[in-house]
Coordinates of N, CA and C in Angstrom, one line a residue:
X228 N -44.0 -24.7 33.8 CA -45.1 -23.8 34.4 C -45.4 -23.0 33.0
X229 N -46.8 -22.9 33.0 CA -47.6 -22.0 32.0 C -47.1 -20.7 32.3
X230 N -46.9 -19.8 31.2 CA -46.9 -18.4 31.5 C -47.9 -17.6 30.5
X231 N -48.0 -16.4 30.7 CA -48.8 -15.4 29.9 C -47.9 -14.1 29.9
X232 N -47.9 -13.4 28.6 CA -47.2 -12.4 28.7 C -48.0 -11.0 28.8
X233 N -47.6 -10.1 29.5 CA -48.1 -8.8 29.5 C -49.5 -8.5 29.4
X234 N -50.1 -8.1 30.5 CA -51.7 -7.7 30.4 C -51.9 -6.3 30.3
X235 N -53.0 -6.0 29.3 CA -53.3 -4.7 29.3 C -54.9 -4.6 28.6
X236 N -55.0 -5.5 27.5 CA -56.4 -5.5 27.0 C -57.7 -5.5 27.9
X237 N -57.5 -6.1 29.0 CA -58.8 -6.2 29.9 C -59.2 -4.9 30.3
X238 N -58.4 -4.0 30.6 CA -58.6 -2.8 31.2 C -59.5 -1.9 30.2
X239 N -59.3 -2.0 29.0 CA -60.3 -1.3 28.0 C -61.8 -1.6 28.2
X240 N -62.0 -2.7 28.3 CA -63.5 -3.0 28.7 C -64.0 -2.9 29.9
X241 N -63.0 -3.2 31.0 CA -63.4 -2.7 32.4 C -63.6 -1.2 32.3
X242 N -62.7 -0.2 31.7 CA -63.1 1.3 31.8 C -64.3 1.6 31.2
X243 N -64.6 1.0 30.1 CA -65.8 1.3 29.3 C -67.0 1.1 30.3
X244 N -67.0 0.1 31.2 CA -68.1 -0.3 31.9 C -68.2 0.9 33.1
X245 N -66.9 1.0 33.5 CA -66.9 1.8 34.7 C -67.0 3.3 34.4
X246 N -67.1 3.8 33.2 CA -67.1 5.1 32.8 C -68.6 5.5 32.5
X247 N -69.4 4.4 32.8 CA -70.9 4.7 32.5 C -71.5 4.1 31.4
X248 N -70.6 3.7 30.2 CA -71.0 2.9 28.9 C -71.4 1.6 29.3
X249 N -71.9 1.1 28.3 CA -72.4 -0.4 28.2 C -71.4 -1.3 27.8
X250 N -70.8 -2.4 28.2 CA -70.2 -3.5 27.6 C -70.9 -4.4 26.8
X251 N -70.8 -4.4 25.5 CA -71.5 -5.4 24.8 C -71.0 -6.7 25.1
X252 N -71.9 -7.8 24.4 CA -71.6 -9.2 24.8 C -70.5 -9.4 23.7
X253 N -69.6 -10.4 24.1 CA -68.4 -10.7 23.1 C -69.0 -11.5 21.9
X254 N -68.3 -11.1 20.6 CA -68.7 -11.8 19.4 C -67.9 -13.1 19.4
X255 N -66.9 -13.4 20.1 CA -66.3 -14.5 20.0 C -65.4 -14.9 21.3
X256 N -65.5 -16.0 21.7 CA -65.0 -16.6 22.9 C -64.2 -17.9 22.6
X257 N -62.8 -17.9 22.9 CA -62.0 -19.0 23.0 C -61.3 -19.3 24.4
X258 N -61.5 -20.7 24.6 CA -60.9 -20.9 25.9 C -59.4 -21.4 25.3
X259 N -58.5 -20.6 26.0 CA -57.0 -21.1 25.5 C -56.5 -21.9 26.2
X260 N -56.7 -21.8 27.7 CA -56.3 -22.9 28.8 C -57.5 -22.9 29.6
X261 N -57.3 -23.6 30.6 CA -58.4 -23.8 31.9 C -58.6 -22.4 32.4
X262 N -57.6 -21.7 32.7 CA -57.6 -20.4 33.4 C -57.6 -19.3 32.4
X263 N -57.4 -19.4 31.2 CA -57.3 -18.3 30.2 C -58.2 -18.2 29.2
X264 N -59.2 -17.1 28.9 CA -60.0 -17.1 27.8 C -59.9 -15.8 27.2
X265 N -59.9 -16.0 25.6 CA -59.7 -15.0 24.9 C -61.2 -14.4 24.4
X266 N -61.4 -13.2 24.5 CA -62.8 -12.8 24.2 C -62.7 -11.5 23.2
X267 N -63.5 -11.4 22.1 CA -63.1 -10.5 21.3 C -64.7 -9.7 21.2
X268 N -64.6 -8.3 21.4 CA -65.6 -7.5 21.5 C -65.4 -6.4 20.2
X269 N -66.8 -6.2 19.6 CA -66.7 -5.3 18.5 C -67.6 -4.0 18.8
X270 N -67.2 -2.8 18.8 CA -68.0 -1.5 19.2 C -68.2 -0.9 18.0
X271 N -69.3 -0.2 18.1 CA -69.9 0.4 16.9 C -69.4 1.9 17.1
X272 N -69.4 2.7 18.3 CA -69.2 4.0 18.5 C -68.4 4.3 19.6
X273 N -67.2 4.4 19.6 CA -66.2 4.6 18.2 C -66.1 3.2 17.4
X274 N -66.0 3.1 16.4 CA -65.9 1.6 15.9 C -64.3 1.1 16.2
X275 N -64.6 0.1 16.9 CA -63.4 -0.8 17.4 C -63.4 -2.2 17.5
X276 N -62.5 -2.9 17.4 CA -62.3 -4.3 17.9 C -61.6 -4.4 19.0
X277 N -62.0 -4.9 20.0 CA -61.1 -5.0 21.4 C -61.0 -6.6 21.5
X278 N -59.7 -6.9 21.8 CA -59.4 -8.3 22.2 C -58.9 -8.4 23.6
X279 N -59.4 -9.3 24.4 CA -59.5 -9.4 25.7 C -58.9 -10.8 26.2
X280 N -58.1 -10.7 27.2 CA -57.5 -12.0 27.6 C -57.7 -12.0 29.2
X281 N -58.7 -12.7 29.4 CA -59.2 -12.9 30.8 C -58.5 -14.2 31.5
X282 N -57.6 -13.6 32.8 CA -56.8 -14.7 33.4 C -57.0 -14.9 34.6
X283 N -57.4 -16.2 34.9 CA -57.9 -16.5 36.3 C -56.4 -16.9 37.1
X284 N -55.9 -16.0 37.8 CA -54.6 -16.1 38.4 C -54.4 -17.4 39.5
X285 N -53.4 -18.0 39.4 CA -53.3 -19.3 40.4 C -53.3 -20.3 39.4
X286 N -53.3 -21.6 39.8 CA -53.5 -22.8 39.0 C -52.1 -22.9 37.9
X287 N -51.2 -22.4 38.0 CA -50.0 -22.7 37.4 C -49.8 -21.3 36.2
X288 N -50.8 -20.4 36.1 CA -50.5 -19.3 35.4 C -49.7 -18.1 36.2
X289 N -48.8 -17.3 35.1 CA -48.2 -16.5 35.9 C -48.0 -15.3 34.8
X290 N -47.8 -14.1 35.1 CA -47.8 -13.0 34.3 C -46.3 -12.8 34.1
X291 N -45.9 -12.5 32.8 CA -44.3 -12.3 32.7 C -44.2 -11.0 31.7
X292 N -43.2 -10.4 31.4 CA -43.1 -9.2 30.7 C -41.7 -9.4 30.0
X293 N -41.6 -9.4 28.6 CA -40.3 -9.5 27.9 C -40.3 -8.3 26.9
X294 N -38.8 -8.2 26.7 CA -38.5 -7.3 25.7 C -37.7 -7.9 24.6
X295 N -37.8 -7.4 23.5 CA -37.2 -8.3 22.2 C -35.8 -8.4 22.4
X296 N -35.5 -9.8 22.3 CA -33.9 -10.2 22.5 C -33.5 -9.7 23.9
X297 N -34.3 -9.3 24.7 CA -33.6 -9.0 26.0 C -33.0 -7.7 25.9
X298 N -33.2 -6.7 24.9 CA -32.6 -5.4 24.8 C -33.7 -4.1 24.9
X299 N -33.0 -3.2 25.5 CA -33.8 -2.0 25.7 C -34.4 -1.5 24.2
X300 N -33.6 -1.4 23.4 CA -34.0 -0.7 22.1 C -34.0 -1.9 21.0
X301 N -35.0 -2.5 21.2 CA -35.1 -3.6 20.1 C -36.8 -3.9 19.7
X302 N -37.0 -4.3 18.8 CA -38.4 -4.6 18.2 C -38.5 -6.0 17.7
X303 N -39.9 -6.4 18.0 CA -40.0 -8.1 17.2 C -41.5 -8.1 17.4
X304 N -42.1 -8.9 16.4 CA -43.5 -9.3 16.4 C -43.8 -10.0 17.6
X305 N -45.1 -10.1 18.3 CA -45.8 -10.5 19.2 C -45.3 -12.1 19.2
X306 N -45.5 -12.7 18.0 CA -45.2 -14.3 17.9 C -43.6 -14.4 18.2
X307 N -42.8 -13.7 17.9 CA -41.5 -13.8 18.4 C -41.2 -13.7 19.8
X308 N -41.7 -12.6 20.5 CA -41.9 -12.5 22.0 C -42.4 -13.6 22.7
X309 N -43.4 -14.1 22.1 CA -44.2 -15.4 22.7 C -43.2 -16.5 22.9
X310 N -42.4 -16.9 21.7 CA -41.5 -17.7 21.5 C -40.1 -17.5 22.5
X311 N -40.0 -16.1 22.7 CA -38.8 -15.7 23.5 C -39.1 -16.0 24.9
X312 N -40.5 -16.0 25.3 CA -41.0 -16.2 26.8 C -40.9 -17.5 27.1
X313 N -40.7 -18.6 26.1 CA -40.5 -20.0 26.5 C -41.6 -20.9 25.9
X314 N -41.5 -22.2 26.1 CA -42.5 -23.2 25.5 C -43.8 -23.1 26.2
X315 N -43.9 -22.6 27.2 CA -45.3 -22.7 28.1 C -46.0 -21.3 28.0
X316 N -45.4 -20.4 27.0 CA -46.1 -19.1 26.8 C -47.5 -19.4 26.0
X317 N -48.6 -19.0 26.6 CA -50.0 -19.1 26.2 C -50.5 -17.9 25.1
X318 N -50.3 -17.1 25.5 CA -51.0 -15.9 24.7 C -50.3 -14.6 25.1
X319 N -50.3 -13.6 24.5 CA -49.6 -12.2 24.6 C -50.3 -11.1 24.3
X320 N -50.1 -10.1 24.7 CA -50.7 -8.6 24.4 C -49.5 -7.7 24.2
X321 N -49.6 -7.1 23.2 CA -48.6 -5.9 23.1 C -49.0 -4.7 24.0
X322 N -48.3 -4.7 25.3 CA -48.8 -3.8 26.3 C -48.3 -2.3 26.4
X323 N -47.6 -2.0 25.5 CA -47.0 -0.6 25.5 C -46.9 -0.1 23.9
X324 N -46.6 1.5 24.0 CA -46.2 2.1 22.6 C -44.8 2.0 22.8
X325 N -44.0 2.3 21.7 CA -42.7 2.4 21.6 C -42.2 3.3 20.9
X326 N -40.9 3.9 21.1 CA -40.3 4.7 20.1 C -39.9 4.1 18.8
X327 N -39.6 4.7 17.7 CA -39.0 3.8 16.6 C -37.8 3.1 16.7
X328 N -37.3 3.2 17.8 CA -35.8 2.5 18.3 C -36.3 1.3 18.8
X329 N -37.7 1.2 19.4 CA -37.9 -0.2 20.1 C -38.2 0.2 21.5
X330 N -37.7 1.4 22.2 CA -37.6 1.6 23.4 C -39.1 1.8 23.7
X331 N -39.6 1.3 24.9 CA -40.9 1.6 25.6 C -41.1 3.0 25.9
X332 N -41.9 3.6 25.3 CA -42.6 4.8 26.0 C -43.0 4.9 27.3
X333 N -43.7 4.1 27.9 CA -43.9 3.8 29.3 C -42.9 3.2 29.9
X334 N -43.1 2.9 31.3 CA -42.3 2.3 32.3 C -42.3 1.0 32.1
X335 N -41.2 0.1 32.2 CA -41.2 -1.3 32.1 C -40.4 -2.0 33.0
X336 N -40.9 -2.9 33.6 CA -40.4 -3.8 34.8 C -40.6 -5.1 34.5
X337 N -39.2 -5.8 34.5 CA -39.4 -7.4 34.2 C -38.6 -8.0 35.5
X338 N -39.7 -8.9 36.1 CA -38.9 -9.6 37.4 C -38.4 -8.6 38.5
X339 N -39.4 -7.8 38.8 CA -38.9 -6.8 39.7 C -38.0 -5.8 39.4
X340 N -37.4 -5.8 38.3 CA -36.4 -4.9 38.0 C -36.7 -4.0 36.9
X341 N -36.6 -2.6 37.4 CA -36.9 -1.4 36.5 C -36.1 -1.4 35.3
X342 N -36.4 -1.6 34.1 CA -35.8 -1.6 32.8 C -35.7 -0.3 32.3
X343 N -37.1 0.2 32.3 CA -37.1 1.7 31.8 C -38.0 2.4 32.7
X344 N -37.8 3.7 33.0 CA -38.6 4.5 33.6 C -39.1 5.6 32.8
X345 N -40.3 6.1 33.2 CA -40.8 7.3 32.4 C -41.4 8.2 33.4
X346 N -41.4 9.3 33.5 CA -41.8 10.2 34.6 C -43.2 10.5 34.4
X347 N -43.9 10.2 35.5 CA -45.6 10.5 35.4 C -46.2 9.7 34.5
X348 N -46.1 8.4 34.1 CA -46.7 7.9 33.1 C -47.7 6.7 33.7
X349 N -48.8 6.6 33.1 CA -49.7 5.4 33.7 C -49.2 4.0 33.5
X350 N -49.4 2.9 34.5 CA -48.9 1.7 34.1 C -49.9 0.5 34.9
X351 N -49.8 -0.6 34.3 CA -50.7 -1.6 34.9 C -49.5 -2.6 35.4
X352 N -49.9 -3.1 36.5 CA -49.0 -4.1 37.0 C -49.6 -5.1 38.2
X353 N -48.9 -6.0 38.5 CA -49.2 -6.9 39.7 C -48.2 -6.6 40.8
X354 N -48.7 -6.7 42.1 CA -47.9 -6.7 43.4 C -47.2 -8.1 43.6
X355 N -46.4 -8.0 44.3 CA -45.6 -9.4 44.7 C -46.5 -10.4 45.1
X356 N -47.7 -10.1 45.6 CA -48.8 -11.1 46.1 C -49.8 -11.3 45.1
X357 N -49.5 -10.8 44.1 CA -50.3 -11.1 42.6 C -51.8 -10.3 42.5
X358 N -51.7 -9.2 43.4 CA -53.0 -8.3 43.1 C -52.6 -7.1 42.0
X359 N -53.5 -7.1 41.0 CA -53.3 -6.2 39.9 C -53.5 -4.8 40.3
X360 N -52.9 -3.8 39.7 CA -53.1 -2.1 40.1 C -52.9 -1.6 38.7
X361 N -53.5 -0.5 38.8 CA -53.2 0.7 37.9 C -52.6 2.0 38.6
X362 N -51.6 2.4 38.2 CA -51.1 3.6 39.0 C -50.2 4.5 38.2
X363 N -49.6 5.6 38.7 CA -48.9 6.4 37.8 C -47.5 6.4 38.3
X364 N -46.4 6.1 37.3 CA -45.0 6.0 38.0 C -44.6 7.1 38.2
X365 N -43.7 7.3 39.4 CA -43.1 8.5 39.7 C -41.5 8.2 40.0
X366 N -40.6 8.6 39.0 CA -39.5 8.3 39.3 C -38.7 9.3 40.5
X367 N -38.2 8.7 41.6 CA -37.4 9.4 42.4 C -36.1 8.9 42.6
X368 N -34.9 9.7 42.1 CA -33.6 9.0 42.2 C -32.7 10.1 42.7
X369 N -31.3 9.4 43.0 CA -30.5 10.3 43.7 C -29.2 10.0 42.9
X370 N -28.4 10.9 42.6 CA -27.3 10.8 41.7 C -26.0 10.8 42.7
X371 N -25.1 9.9 43.1 CA -24.0 9.9 43.7 C -22.8 10.2 42.7
X372 N -22.1 11.0 43.3 CA -20.9 11.5 42.5 C -19.8 11.6 43.6
X373 N -18.4 11.7 43.1 CA -17.1 11.7 43.9 C -17.4 13.1 45.2
X374 N -17.9 13.9 44.4 CA -18.5 15.2 45.4 C -19.6 15.0 46.5
X375 N -20.4 14.0 46.4 CA -21.6 13.9 47.0 C -22.6 13.5 46.3
X376 N -23.8 13.7 46.6 CA -25.0 13.2 46.0 C -26.0 14.5 45.7
X377 N -26.6 14.3 44.6 CA -27.4 15.3 44.0 C -29.0 14.9 44.4

């Protein structure tokens, strides 16, 4: 099965259009696979280059999230993360900022399991039915001790 690693870039362009700005025509378009297209945009004010992966869900494409070496506190180049994701990985996007140790600043979920939580941080994700969403993560937890719960 083909895989795709961590989506984030497309939100930048969508947000620019939603905020009343205009989205320029891409300066480069590469068909990575039948369901995946890489587009590059250049903005002049502010000056920026935005790389976007458009993914048509279904047809064997799935989204995945990986951590370097499967560890919480580790860093690796995106090319290494793609190799780690497996031979079917098509493309990748660095989807979060991280501390110097490699721990993600934002929340991180892999295969439905919370790997890192962060209080009130925005996140991008997919529901179990494949619907994309943008939300703010709020951690609700209970600590169980021998004397009861807090």
